[in-house]
Amino acid sequence: MESHFGTFAAATALLGNLVQSCLAVSSFWEKIEHADEEANLFIVRLDGRLSALHWWSTRWKIIDDEASSIRIPDARFQVYGNAIANYLELILHTLHHLTSHQDDVPIFKNTRAAHTSNSSERLAMLLNTRWEAHLGASTTNANEDKSGFGGRLKWALKNGRAIERLKVLESLIQDLQELFPPPGPSYDLSGAVLVNPALMTEQGVWRLRWLSRQGDIDPFAASLAWLKHTSISHIYDLKVSSGSDSQRQLANLERYSCPGDATHYTTEYNGSSMLIERKIVPREADNNVLKLRIEKVIHLLKASQSIQELRTLPCIGYLHRQPGEDGLSPDDEYCVYEILYTIPTGSTLSLNAMIKDSNKYQPELSLDKRFEIARILSRAVLYLHVAEWLHKGIRSHNVMFCSSEESATRSADRFGHPYIVGFEYSRVSSKNEGTENSASSDEDNLYRHPMVQGPPVADTDSYIGNTGRFTKDHDIYSLGVTLTEIGLLMTASQILDKLRKTKNYTHTPKNFRDKLIEKFVPTVVAFKMGQIYADVTIRCLRADFYSLPKEDSRESSVEFYKHVVSQLDLCRA
């Protein structure tokens, strides 16, 4: 057999061109007008399959601009290169014939034979067939007439042809994923959401709604779509859709274990163990806008429960206390909002408290555990931002570990995976959302980017460096400070104390950041955690992933994945 892969064995150009041609087809489908519900669901399902192909190609660096001229370093592409190219040719052909009235499929007898064959049978046929014999078929209908296309799609859906061809497409892409898995952990297949047009567009609420209904096909993407739909929806719309006028709870808390100035504390509520997150606001600032924002956060927390990667605790609602109510004096000048999270019976401990007493928590802060915490936090930030949800309070105080009574008896691992709390100041990542002033302290400011010290300032321009308005990059900077703490086993305040004992150090937010980047991370963190971890931490502290406008928001998410999330996946003890 003569392989047409051998002519480009030293490059990925042919495969890259084929993949790009496949992805370009999706832009044609996006322009269909007057599509009905069945057509919209079909288009969203097609987007999901193409996103899987896009992500597979990205992880293999087939369409990576940084490595476009680098040979794919895997022997499978030499042995099975012809089959892989044939797979992509057949995927492209199928995309161009989704509305075709014919049932033939190149190499295979028909659509049914193509998708009912098992992966080994398909691989054998594609490996031992020259595509040149079917070359003419791949270009037919490549530029279908847009006029009347919606009608042809409706007809193809009605007679089942479109679904049959979509099943062929799904089988072919799944074969590529399973037979030629890219380097790295298998769960990275969930990264396809980073390039899914329905999730990454800023102008596609309807596509989010349709994608959220695809839970039986892609539960992760469907859940993330629902969360993003929640995040960009107005609170009044959420109330109507949920049938709930308020997330406010009415029963009182047992407050015996609550320190007067505590932001977080545990207690009992209606017979269940709870972690309480307090938000204290001036009496004059307690208005309907603030109440609606709190309710929006509760809706988001509830919508996030099916997404394990976000590491949020189950939230049941909030309590609101005004002066004269439930322990507050009528003369008090402040009001209190308290967000209620359910936790296992036992205790909670913050990452900050662990690091401060690291000798006591050596099993929980072993090298392998610290790498694991860093991986979990980076993924949570990635998917929060995909959902257009800014945290605004990422720091070690807001990384919580829960210990059940059963696990507390096992000294080897008293705490499980971390949870992220501190959402009391979070908001949607949108220029149309007001920026709420968050409580400021010297210690909190250590985790904030130098451009957003103290109360953030609302502005119409969301790009870092031009404004004090909070952005995704500012969350990433906070992650970088937390990664530094994990690497050094020192809290940010302990790092500052050490700096103040050195000569010629004058504390400013910029000087603090510069010392982390130039002194602590390249030397101490690199020595303790390795160079990859140190490079990731510096990249987060530089906080430049979303610094400039891009044509496609997917680019920044993929950059964060490539330079932070995937790199931390390589860090193992």
Coordinates of C-alpha atoms in Angstrom, one line a residue:
M1 CA 0.0 0.0 0.0
E2 CA 1.3 3.4 -0.9
S3 CA 0.9 5.8 2.0
H4 CA 0.1 9.5 1.4
F5 CA 1.4 10.2 4.9
G6 CA 5.0 9.5 4.1
T7 CA 5.5 12.7 2.1
F8 CA 5.0 14.8 5.2
A9 CA 6.5 12.5 7.8
A10 CA 8.7 15.4 9.1
A11 CA 5.8 17.8 9.5
T12 CA 2.1 18.1 10.6
A13 CA 1.0 20.3 7.7
L14 CA -1.4 17.9 6.0
L15 CA -3.1 16.8 9.2
G16 CA -3.3 20.4 10.3
N17 CA -4.9 21.4 7.0
L18 CA -7.5 18.6 7.2
V19 CA -8.4 19.5 10.8
Q20 CA -8.7 23.2 10.0
S21 CA -11.0 22.3 7.0
C22 CA -13.2 20.3 9.3
L23 CA -13.4 23.0 11.9
A24 CA -14.2 25.6 9.3
V25 CA -17.4 23.8 8.4
S26 CA -18.9 24.7 11.8
S27 CA -18.9 28.4 10.9
F28 CA -21.2 27.6 8.0
W29 CA -23.7 25.9 10.3
E30 CA -23.7 28.8 12.7
K31 CA -25.2 31.0 10.0
I32 CA -28.4 29.0 9.5
E33 CA -31.4 31.2 10.0
H34 CA -34.8 30.3 11.3
A35 CA -33.7 26.9 12.7
D36 CA -36.2 25.1 14.8
E37 CA -35.6 23.3 18.1
E38 CA -34.6 20.0 16.4
A39 CA -32.1 21.8 14.2
N40 CA -30.6 23.8 17.1
L41 CA -30.1 20.7 19.1
F42 CA -28.4 19.0 16.1
I43 CA -26.1 22.0 15.6
V44 CA -25.1 22.1 19.3
R45 CA -24.4 18.3 19.2
L46 CA -22.3 18.8 16.1
D47 CA -20.4 21.6 17.8
G48 CA -19.6 19.2 20.6
R49 CA -18.2 16.6 18.3
L50 CA -16.0 19.1 16.4
S51 CA -14.8 20.5 19.8
A52 CA -13.6 17.0 20.7
L53 CA -11.7 16.8 17.4
H54 CA -10.3 20.4 17.9
W55 CA -9.1 19.5 21.4
W56 CA -7.6 16.2 20.3
S57 CA -5.7 18.0 17.6
T58 CA -4.6 20.8 20.0
R59 CA -3.2 18.3 22.5
W60 CA -1.3 16.6 19.7
K61 CA -0.1 20.0 18.5
I62 CA -1.4 19.2 15.1
I63 CA -2.9 22.7 14.9
D64 CA -0.6 24.4 17.4
D65 CA 1.0 27.4 15.8
E66 CA 4.0 27.1 18.2
A67 CA 4.8 23.7 16.9
S68 CA 3.5 23.8 13.3
S69 CA 6.8 22.7 11.9
I70 CA 7.7 20.2 14.6
R71 CA 7.4 16.5 13.8
I72 CA 4.8 14.7 16.0
P73 CA 7.1 12.8 18.4
D74 CA 5.1 9.5 18.4
A75 CA 5.7 6.3 16.5
R76 CA 2.0 5.7 16.0
F77 CA 1.9 8.6 13.5
Q78 CA 4.5 6.8 11.4
V79 CA 2.8 3.4 11.6
Y80 CA -0.8 4.6 11.3
G81 CA -0.3 7.9 9.6
N82 CA -2.2 6.9 6.5
A83 CA -5.2 5.7 8.6
I84 CA -5.2 8.9 10.6
A85 CA -5.2 11.0 7.4
N86 CA -8.0 8.8 6.0
Y87 CA -10.0 9.3 9.3
L88 CA -9.7 13.1 8.8
E89 CA -10.6 12.9 5.1
L90 CA -13.7 10.9 6.0
I91 CA -14.7 13.2 8.8
L92 CA -14.4 16.1 6.3
H93 CA -16.5 14.3 3.7
T94 CA -19.2 13.5 6.3
L95 CA -19.4 17.1 7.4
H96 CA -19.9 18.2 3.8
H97 CA -22.7 15.6 3.3
L98 CA -24.7 15.9 6.5
T99 CA -27.8 16.9 4.6
S100 CA -27.2 14.6 1.6
H101 CA -30.1 12.4 0.5
Q102 CA -27.6 9.6 -0.5
D103 CA -26.5 6.9 1.9
D104 CA -23.1 6.1 0.6
V105 CA -19.9 6.6 2.6
P106 CA -16.4 6.3 1.0
I107 CA -14.6 3.1 1.9
F108 CA -17.6 1.8 3.8
K109 CA -20.8 0.5 2.1
N110 CA -23.1 3.0 3.8
T111 CA -23.6 5.1 6.9
R112 CA -25.0 2.2 8.9
A113 CA -22.0 0.0 8.1
A114 CA -19.6 2.9 9.0
H115 CA -21.0 3.6 12.5
T116 CA -22.0 0.0 13.5
S117 CA -18.5 -1.4 12.8
N118 CA -16.3 -1.5 15.8
S119 CA -13.2 0.7 16.1
S120 CA -10.8 -2.1 15.1
E121 CA -12.7 -2.8 11.9
R122 CA -12.8 0.8 11.0
L123 CA -9.1 1.2 11.6
A124 CA -8.3 -1.8 9.5
M125 CA -10.3 -0.5 6.6
L126 CA -8.9 3.0 6.7
L127 CA -5.4 1.7 7.2
N128 CA -5.5 -0.5 4.1
T129 CA -7.3 1.9 1.7
R130 CA -5.9 4.6 -0.5
W131 CA -8.0 7.7 -0.1
E132 CA -7.0 8.8 -3.6
A133 CA -9.6 6.3 -5.0
H134 CA -12.3 8.3 -3.2
L135 CA -10.7 11.8 -3.5
G136 CA -13.5 13.3 -5.6
A137 CA -16.1 12.6 -3.0
S138 CA -14.5 14.8 -0.3
T139 CA -15.0 18.0 -2.3
T140 CA -18.5 17.4 -3.5
N141 CA -20.9 19.8 -1.8
A142 CA -18.0 21.5 0.0
N143 CA -19.5 24.9 -0.7
E144 CA -23.2 24.1 -0.3
D145 CA -25.6 26.9 -1.3
K146 CA -26.7 28.6 1.9
S147 CA -30.0 29.4 0.4
G148 CA -32.5 26.7 1.3
F149 CA -29.9 25.0 3.5
G150 CA -32.2 25.2 6.6
G151 CA -34.9 23.4 4.6
R152 CA -32.5 20.6 3.5
L153 CA -31.4 20.2 7.1
K154 CA -35.0 20.0 8.3
W155 CA -35.7 17.3 5.7
A156 CA -32.5 15.4 6.5
L157 CA -33.4 15.4 10.2
K158 CA -37.0 14.3 9.5
N159 CA -35.9 11.3 7.4
G160 CA -33.0 10.5 9.8
R161 CA -30.2 10.9 7.3
A162 CA -28.6 13.8 9.3
I163 CA -28.6 11.8 12.5
E164 CA -27.1 8.8 10.8
R165 CA -24.3 10.8 9.4
L166 CA -23.7 12.5 12.7
K167 CA -23.4 9.1 14.3
V168 CA -20.7 8.2 11.7
L169 CA -18.9 11.5 12.6
E170 CA -19.1 10.7 16.3
S171 CA -17.7 7.2 15.8
L172 CA -14.8 8.4 13.7
I173 CA -13.8 11.1 16.2
Q174 CA -14.2 8.8 19.1
D175 CA -11.9 6.3 17.3
L176 CA -9.2 9.0 17.0
Q177 CA -9.5 9.8 20.7
E178 CA -9.3 6.2 21.8
L179 CA -6.9 4.7 19.3
F180 CA -4.5 7.6 19.3
P181 CA -4.9 9.3 22.8
P182 CA -2.7 12.4 23.1
P183 CA 0.0 12.5 25.8
G184 CA -1.2 13.5 29.3
P185 CA -4.0 12.4 31.6
S186 CA -7.1 10.9 30.0
Y187 CA -9.5 13.2 31.9
D188 CA -8.2 16.1 29.8
L189 CA -10.8 15.1 27.3
S190 CA -13.0 17.5 29.3
G191 CA -10.8 20.3 27.9
A192 CA -12.9 20.2 24.8
V193 CA -15.2 22.7 26.5
L194 CA -12.5 25.3 26.1
V195 CA -12.9 25.3 22.3
N196 CA -16.7 24.6 22.1
P197 CA -18.2 27.5 20.2
A198 CA -21.5 27.2 22.2
L199 CA -19.6 27.8 25.5
M200 CA -17.0 30.3 24.4
T201 CA -19.1 32.8 22.4
E202 CA -20.3 35.9 24.1
Q203 CA -23.3 36.2 21.9
G204 CA -25.0 32.8 22.1
V205 CA -27.4 32.5 25.0
W206 CA -29.6 30.2 23.0
R207 CA -26.7 27.9 22.2
L208 CA -26.0 27.6 25.9
R209 CA -29.6 26.6 26.6
W210 CA -29.5 24.0 23.9
L211 CA -26.1 22.7 25.0
S212 CA -27.3 22.4 28.6
R213 CA -29.9 19.9 27.4
Q214 CA -27.2 17.5 26.1
G215 CA -26.5 16.0 29.5
D216 CA -27.1 12.4 28.2
I217 CA -24.3 13.0 25.6
D218 CA -21.8 15.2 27.4
P219 CA -22.7 15.8 31.0
F220 CA -19.7 18.0 31.8
A221 CA -20.3 20.4 28.9
A222 CA -24.0 20.5 29.6
S223 CA -23.5 21.4 33.2
L224 CA -20.9 24.0 32.4
A225 CA -23.3 25.5 29.8
W226 CA -26.0 25.7 32.4
L227 CA -23.7 27.4 34.8
K228 CA -22.6 30.0 32.2
H229 CA -26.2 30.6 31.2
T230 CA -26.9 31.2 34.9
S231 CA -23.9 33.6 35.2
I232 CA -24.9 35.8 32.3
S233 CA -28.6 35.8 33.0
H234 CA -30.3 38.6 35.0
I235 CA -31.4 37.6 38.5
Y236 CA -35.0 38.3 37.7
D237 CA -34.9 35.8 34.8
L238 CA -33.3 33.2 37.1
K239 CA -36.1 33.7 39.6
V240 CA -38.8 33.2 36.9
S241 CA -37.0 30.1 35.5
S242 CA -36.4 28.5 38.9
G243 CA -39.9 29.4 40.3
S244 CA -38.2 30.8 43.4
D245 CA -38.6 34.4 44.6
S246 CA -35.7 34.2 47.0
Q247 CA -32.8 32.1 48.2
R248 CA -33.2 33.5 51.7
Q249 CA -33.5 31.1 54.6
L250 CA -35.6 32.0 57.7
A251 CA -34.5 29.7 60.5
N252 CA -31.9 30.9 63.0
L253 CA -28.3 29.6 63.4
E254 CA -26.7 28.2 66.5
R255 CA -24.1 30.9 67.0
Y256 CA -22.2 29.6 70.0
S257 CA -19.1 28.8 68.0
C258 CA -19.0 32.0 66.0
P259 CA -16.1 34.4 66.8
G260 CA -17.2 38.0 66.5
D261 CA -14.9 38.8 63.6
A262 CA -14.9 35.5 61.8
T263 CA -15.4 35.3 58.1
H264 CA -16.0 31.6 58.2
Y265 CA -17.3 29.4 61.0
T266 CA -19.0 26.1 61.5
T267 CA -22.3 25.5 63.2
E268 CA -25.6 23.6 63.1
Y269 CA -28.6 24.6 61.0
N270 CA -31.8 22.6 61.0
G271 CA -29.9 19.6 62.4
S272 CA -27.2 19.7 59.7
S273 CA -23.5 20.7 59.9
M274 CA -22.8 24.0 58.1
L275 CA -19.9 26.1 57.0
I276 CA -21.1 29.8 57.2
E277 CA -19.5 32.6 55.2
R278 CA -20.2 36.0 56.5
K279 CA -20.5 39.3 54.6
I280 CA -20.7 42.4 56.8
V281 CA -21.9 45.5 55.1
P282 CA -22.6 49.1 56.3
R283 CA -26.2 49.7 57.2
E284 CA -26.6 52.4 54.5
A285 CA -25.2 50.1 51.8
D286 CA -27.7 47.4 52.5
N287 CA -30.0 47.8 49.5
N288 CA -31.9 45.7 47.0
V289 CA -29.0 45.7 44.5
L290 CA -26.8 44.0 47.0
K291 CA -29.5 41.6 48.0
L292 CA -30.0 40.6 44.3
R293 CA -26.2 40.1 43.9
I294 CA -26.1 37.8 46.9
E295 CA -29.0 35.8 45.4
K296 CA -27.2 35.7 42.1
V297 CA -24.2 34.1 43.8
I298 CA -26.5 31.6 45.5
H299 CA -28.0 30.6 42.1
L300 CA -24.4 30.2 40.7
L301 CA -23.3 28.0 43.6
K302 CA -26.3 25.8 43.2
A303 CA -25.8 25.5 39.5
S304 CA -22.2 24.5 40.0
Q305 CA -22.9 21.5 42.1
S306 CA -22.9 19.0 39.2
I307 CA -19.4 20.2 38.2
Q308 CA -16.9 18.5 40.4
E309 CA -13.9 20.4 39.0
L310 CA -15.2 23.6 40.4
R311 CA -14.8 22.3 44.0
T312 CA -17.7 24.2 45.4
L313 CA -19.6 23.1 48.6
P314 CA -23.3 22.4 48.4
C315 CA -25.1 25.7 49.1
I316 CA -28.7 25.9 50.5
G317 CA -29.1 29.7 50.6
Y318 CA -28.4 32.6 52.8
L319 CA -29.5 34.4 55.9
H320 CA -29.9 38.2 56.2
R321 CA -29.7 39.9 59.5
Q322 CA -30.5 43.6 60.0
P323 CA -29.9 45.7 63.2
G324 CA -32.2 44.5 65.9
E325 CA -32.5 41.0 64.5
D326 CA -31.0 37.7 65.7
G327 CA -28.3 38.9 67.9
L328 CA -27.6 42.3 66.3
S329 CA -28.3 45.4 68.4
P330 CA -30.8 48.0 67.1
D331 CA -27.9 50.5 67.3
D332 CA -25.5 48.5 65.1
E333 CA -24.3 50.3 62.0
Y334 CA -24.0 47.2 59.9
C335 CA -26.0 44.3 58.4
V336 CA -24.9 40.7 58.0
Y337 CA -25.4 38.3 55.1
E338 CA -24.4 34.6 55.7
I339 CA -24.1 32.0 53.0
L340 CA -24.8 28.5 54.1
Y341 CA -22.8 25.5 52.9
T342 CA -23.5 21.9 54.0
I343 CA -20.4 20.0 55.1
P344 CA -19.8 16.5 56.5
T345 CA -20.1 16.1 60.2
G346 CA -16.7 17.1 61.5
S347 CA -14.4 20.1 61.2
T348 CA -13.0 22.4 58.6
L349 CA -9.6 23.9 58.1
S350 CA -8.3 26.4 55.7
L351 CA -5.1 26.0 53.6
N352 CA -3.8 29.2 55.2
A353 CA -4.2 27.6 58.7
M354 CA -2.5 24.4 57.5
I355 CA 0.5 26.3 56.1
K356 CA 0.9 28.4 59.3
D357 CA 1.2 25.2 61.3
S358 CA 2.8 23.1 58.6
N359 CA 4.7 20.9 61.1
K360 CA 1.4 19.7 62.5
Y361 CA 0.0 18.9 59.1
Q362 CA 2.9 17.3 57.4
P363 CA 0.8 14.4 55.9
E364 CA -1.6 16.9 54.4
L365 CA 1.2 19.0 53.0
S366 CA 3.5 16.3 51.6
L367 CA 5.0 17.2 48.3
D368 CA 2.5 15.0 46.4
K369 CA -0.4 16.5 48.3
R370 CA 0.8 20.0 47.5
F371 CA 1.0 19.2 43.8
E372 CA -2.5 17.8 44.0
I373 CA -3.9 21.0 45.7
A374 CA -2.2 23.1 43.0
R375 CA -3.7 21.0 40.2
I376 CA -7.2 21.2 41.7
L377 CA -7.1 24.9 42.2
S378 CA -5.8 25.7 38.7
R379 CA -8.6 23.6 37.1
A380 CA -11.2 25.2 39.3
V381 CA -10.1 28.7 38.2
L382 CA -10.0 27.6 34.5
Y383 CA -13.6 26.4 34.5
L384 CA -14.9 29.3 36.6
H385 CA -13.6 31.6 34.0
V386 CA -15.0 29.5 31.1
A387 CA -18.4 30.1 32.8
E388 CA -17.6 33.8 33.0
W389 CA -17.6 33.7 36.8
L390 CA -15.0 35.8 38.6
H391 CA -14.1 34.7 42.1
K392 CA -12.4 38.0 43.4
G393 CA -11.2 36.4 46.6
I394 CA -8.8 33.5 45.7
R395 CA -6.4 33.1 48.6
S396 CA -5.4 30.3 51.0
H397 CA -8.0 31.5 53.5
N398 CA -10.7 30.5 51.0
V399 CA -9.4 27.1 50.3
M400 CA -11.1 24.8 52.8
F401 CA -10.7 21.2 53.8
C402 CA -13.4 19.2 55.4
S403 CA -12.8 16.4 57.9
S404 CA -15.5 13.9 58.6
E405 CA -15.6 12.1 62.0
E406 CA -14.5 8.9 60.3
S407 CA -11.6 10.4 58.4
A408 CA -10.4 12.3 61.5
T409 CA -9.5 9.0 63.1
R410 CA -7.1 8.2 60.2
S411 CA -4.0 10.1 60.9
A412 CA -2.6 9.4 57.4
D413 CA -5.2 11.5 55.6
R414 CA -7.5 13.4 57.9
F415 CA -8.7 15.7 55.1
G416 CA -9.8 15.1 51.6
H417 CA -9.7 17.3 48.5
P418 CA -9.9 21.1 48.9
Y419 CA -13.1 23.2 48.4
I420 CA -13.1 26.8 47.2
V421 CA -15.2 29.2 49.2
G422 CA -15.1 33.0 49.6
F423 CA -17.7 33.7 46.9
E424 CA -19.3 36.5 48.9
Y425 CA -17.6 39.1 46.7
S426 CA -17.8 37.2 43.4
R427 CA -19.5 38.6 40.3
V428 CA -20.1 37.8 36.7
S429 CA -17.3 38.6 34.2
S430 CA -19.2 41.3 32.3
K431 CA -18.8 44.9 31.5
N432 CA -22.5 45.3 32.3
E433 CA -22.2 44.1 35.9
G434 CA -21.3 46.6 38.5
T435 CA -18.2 46.1 40.6
E436 CA -18.9 45.7 44.3
N437 CA -16.4 47.2 46.7
S438 CA -14.8 44.3 48.7
A439 CA -13.6 44.6 52.2
S440 CA -9.9 45.6 52.3
S441 CA -7.2 44.7 54.7
D442 CA -3.4 44.7 54.4
E443 CA -3.3 40.9 54.4
D444 CA -6.1 40.6 51.7
N445 CA -4.2 43.1 49.5
L446 CA -1.2 40.7 49.4
Y447 CA -3.3 38.4 47.2
R448 CA -4.6 41.2 45.0
H449 CA -2.9 42.4 41.8
P450 CA -1.2 45.8 42.2
M451 CA -3.8 47.3 39.9
V452 CA -6.7 46.3 42.1
Q453 CA -5.7 47.1 45.6
G454 CA -8.5 47.9 47.9
P455 CA -12.0 48.6 46.5
P456 CA -12.1 47.9 42.8
V457 CA -13.2 50.7 40.5
A458 CA -15.9 50.1 38.0
D459 CA -14.9 51.0 34.4
T460 CA -16.1 50.2 30.9
D461 CA -12.7 48.9 29.9
S462 CA -11.9 45.5 31.3
Y463 CA -8.3 45.0 30.3
I464 CA -5.6 44.8 32.9
G465 CA -3.2 47.7 33.0
N466 CA -5.8 50.2 31.8
T467 CA -8.2 50.1 34.8
G468 CA -8.7 49.0 38.3
R469 CA -11.7 46.9 37.3
F470 CA -11.4 43.3 38.3
T471 CA -10.7 40.8 35.5
K472 CA -9.9 37.1 35.0
D473 CA -6.2 38.0 35.1
H474 CA -6.6 39.4 38.6
D475 CA -8.0 36.0 39.7
I476 CA -5.0 34.3 38.1
Y477 CA -2.6 36.6 40.0
S478 CA -4.3 35.6 43.2
L479 CA -3.8 32.0 42.2
G480 CA -0.1 32.7 41.7
V481 CA 0.3 34.1 45.2
T482 CA -1.5 31.0 46.6
L483 CA 0.8 28.7 44.5
T484 CA 3.8 30.6 46.0
E485 CA 2.5 29.9 49.5
I486 CA 2.0 26.2 48.7
G487 CA 5.6 26.0 47.3
L488 CA 7.2 27.9 50.2
L489 CA 5.0 26.5 53.0
M490 CA 4.7 30.2 54.1
T491 CA 1.6 32.4 54.0
A492 CA 1.7 35.7 52.2
S493 CA 1.8 37.5 55.5
Q494 CA 4.8 35.4 56.6
I495 CA 6.6 36.2 53.3
L496 CA 6.0 39.9 53.9
D497 CA 7.3 39.7 57.4
K498 CA 10.5 38.1 56.1
L499 CA 10.9 40.8 53.4
R500 CA 10.5 43.5 56.0
K501 CA 13.4 42.1 57.9
T502 CA 15.7 42.6 54.8
K503 CA 17.5 45.8 54.0
N504 CA 16.2 48.2 51.5
Y505 CA 12.7 46.7 51.2
T506 CA 9.9 49.2 51.1
H507 CA 6.5 47.5 50.9
T508 CA 4.3 48.4 48.0
P509 CA 2.0 46.0 46.1
K510 CA 4.4 46.1 43.1
N511 CA 7.5 45.6 45.1
F512 CA 5.9 42.6 46.8
R513 CA 5.0 41.0 43.4
D514 CA 8.5 41.8 42.0
K515 CA 10.1 40.0 45.0
L516 CA 7.9 36.9 44.5
I517 CA 8.8 36.8 40.8
E518 CA 12.5 37.7 41.0
K519 CA 13.5 36.2 44.4
F520 CA 11.3 33.7 46.1
V521 CA 9.9 31.7 43.2
P522 CA 13.0 31.3 40.9
T523 CA 15.1 30.1 43.8
V524 CA 13.3 28.7 46.8
V525 CA 10.1 27.5 45.1
A526 CA 12.1 26.0 42.2
F527 CA 14.3 24.2 44.7
K528 CA 11.4 22.8 46.7
M529 CA 8.8 22.1 43.9
G530 CA 10.8 21.9 40.7
Q531 CA 11.3 24.2 37.7
I532 CA 8.0 23.4 36.0
Y533 CA 6.0 24.4 39.1
A534 CA 8.1 27.5 39.5
D535 CA 7.6 28.5 35.9
V536 CA 3.8 28.0 36.2
T537 CA 3.8 30.2 39.4
I538 CA 5.7 33.0 37.7
R539 CA 3.3 32.9 34.7
C540 CA 0.3 33.3 37.0
L541 CA 2.0 36.2 38.9
R542 CA 2.6 37.9 35.6
A543 CA -1.1 37.6 34.9
D544 CA -1.2 38.3 31.2
F545 CA -3.4 35.6 29.8
Y546 CA -6.4 38.0 29.2
S547 CA -4.4 41.2 29.1
L548 CA -5.2 42.2 25.5
P549 CA -8.3 41.9 23.4
K550 CA -8.4 38.7 21.3
E551 CA -10.5 37.8 18.3
D552 CA -11.7 34.7 20.2
S553 CA -12.0 34.2 23.9
R554 CA -11.1 30.6 23.5
E555 CA -7.5 31.6 22.8
S556 CA -6.9 32.9 26.4
S557 CA -8.5 29.8 28.0
V558 CA -6.4 27.5 25.9
E559 CA -3.3 29.5 26.8
F560 CA -4.1 29.2 30.5
Y561 CA -4.6 25.5 30.1
K562 CA -1.4 25.0 28.1
H563 CA 0.9 27.0 30.4
V564 CA -0.7 26.4 33.8
V565 CA -3.1 23.5 34.0
S566 CA -1.3 21.0 31.7
Q567 CA 2.1 21.9 33.2
L568 CA 0.9 21.3 36.8
D569 CA -0.4 17.9 35.6
L570 CA 3.3 17.0 34.9
C571 CA 4.2 17.8 38.5
R572 CA 4.3 14.6 40.5
A573 CA 6.2 13.5 43.5

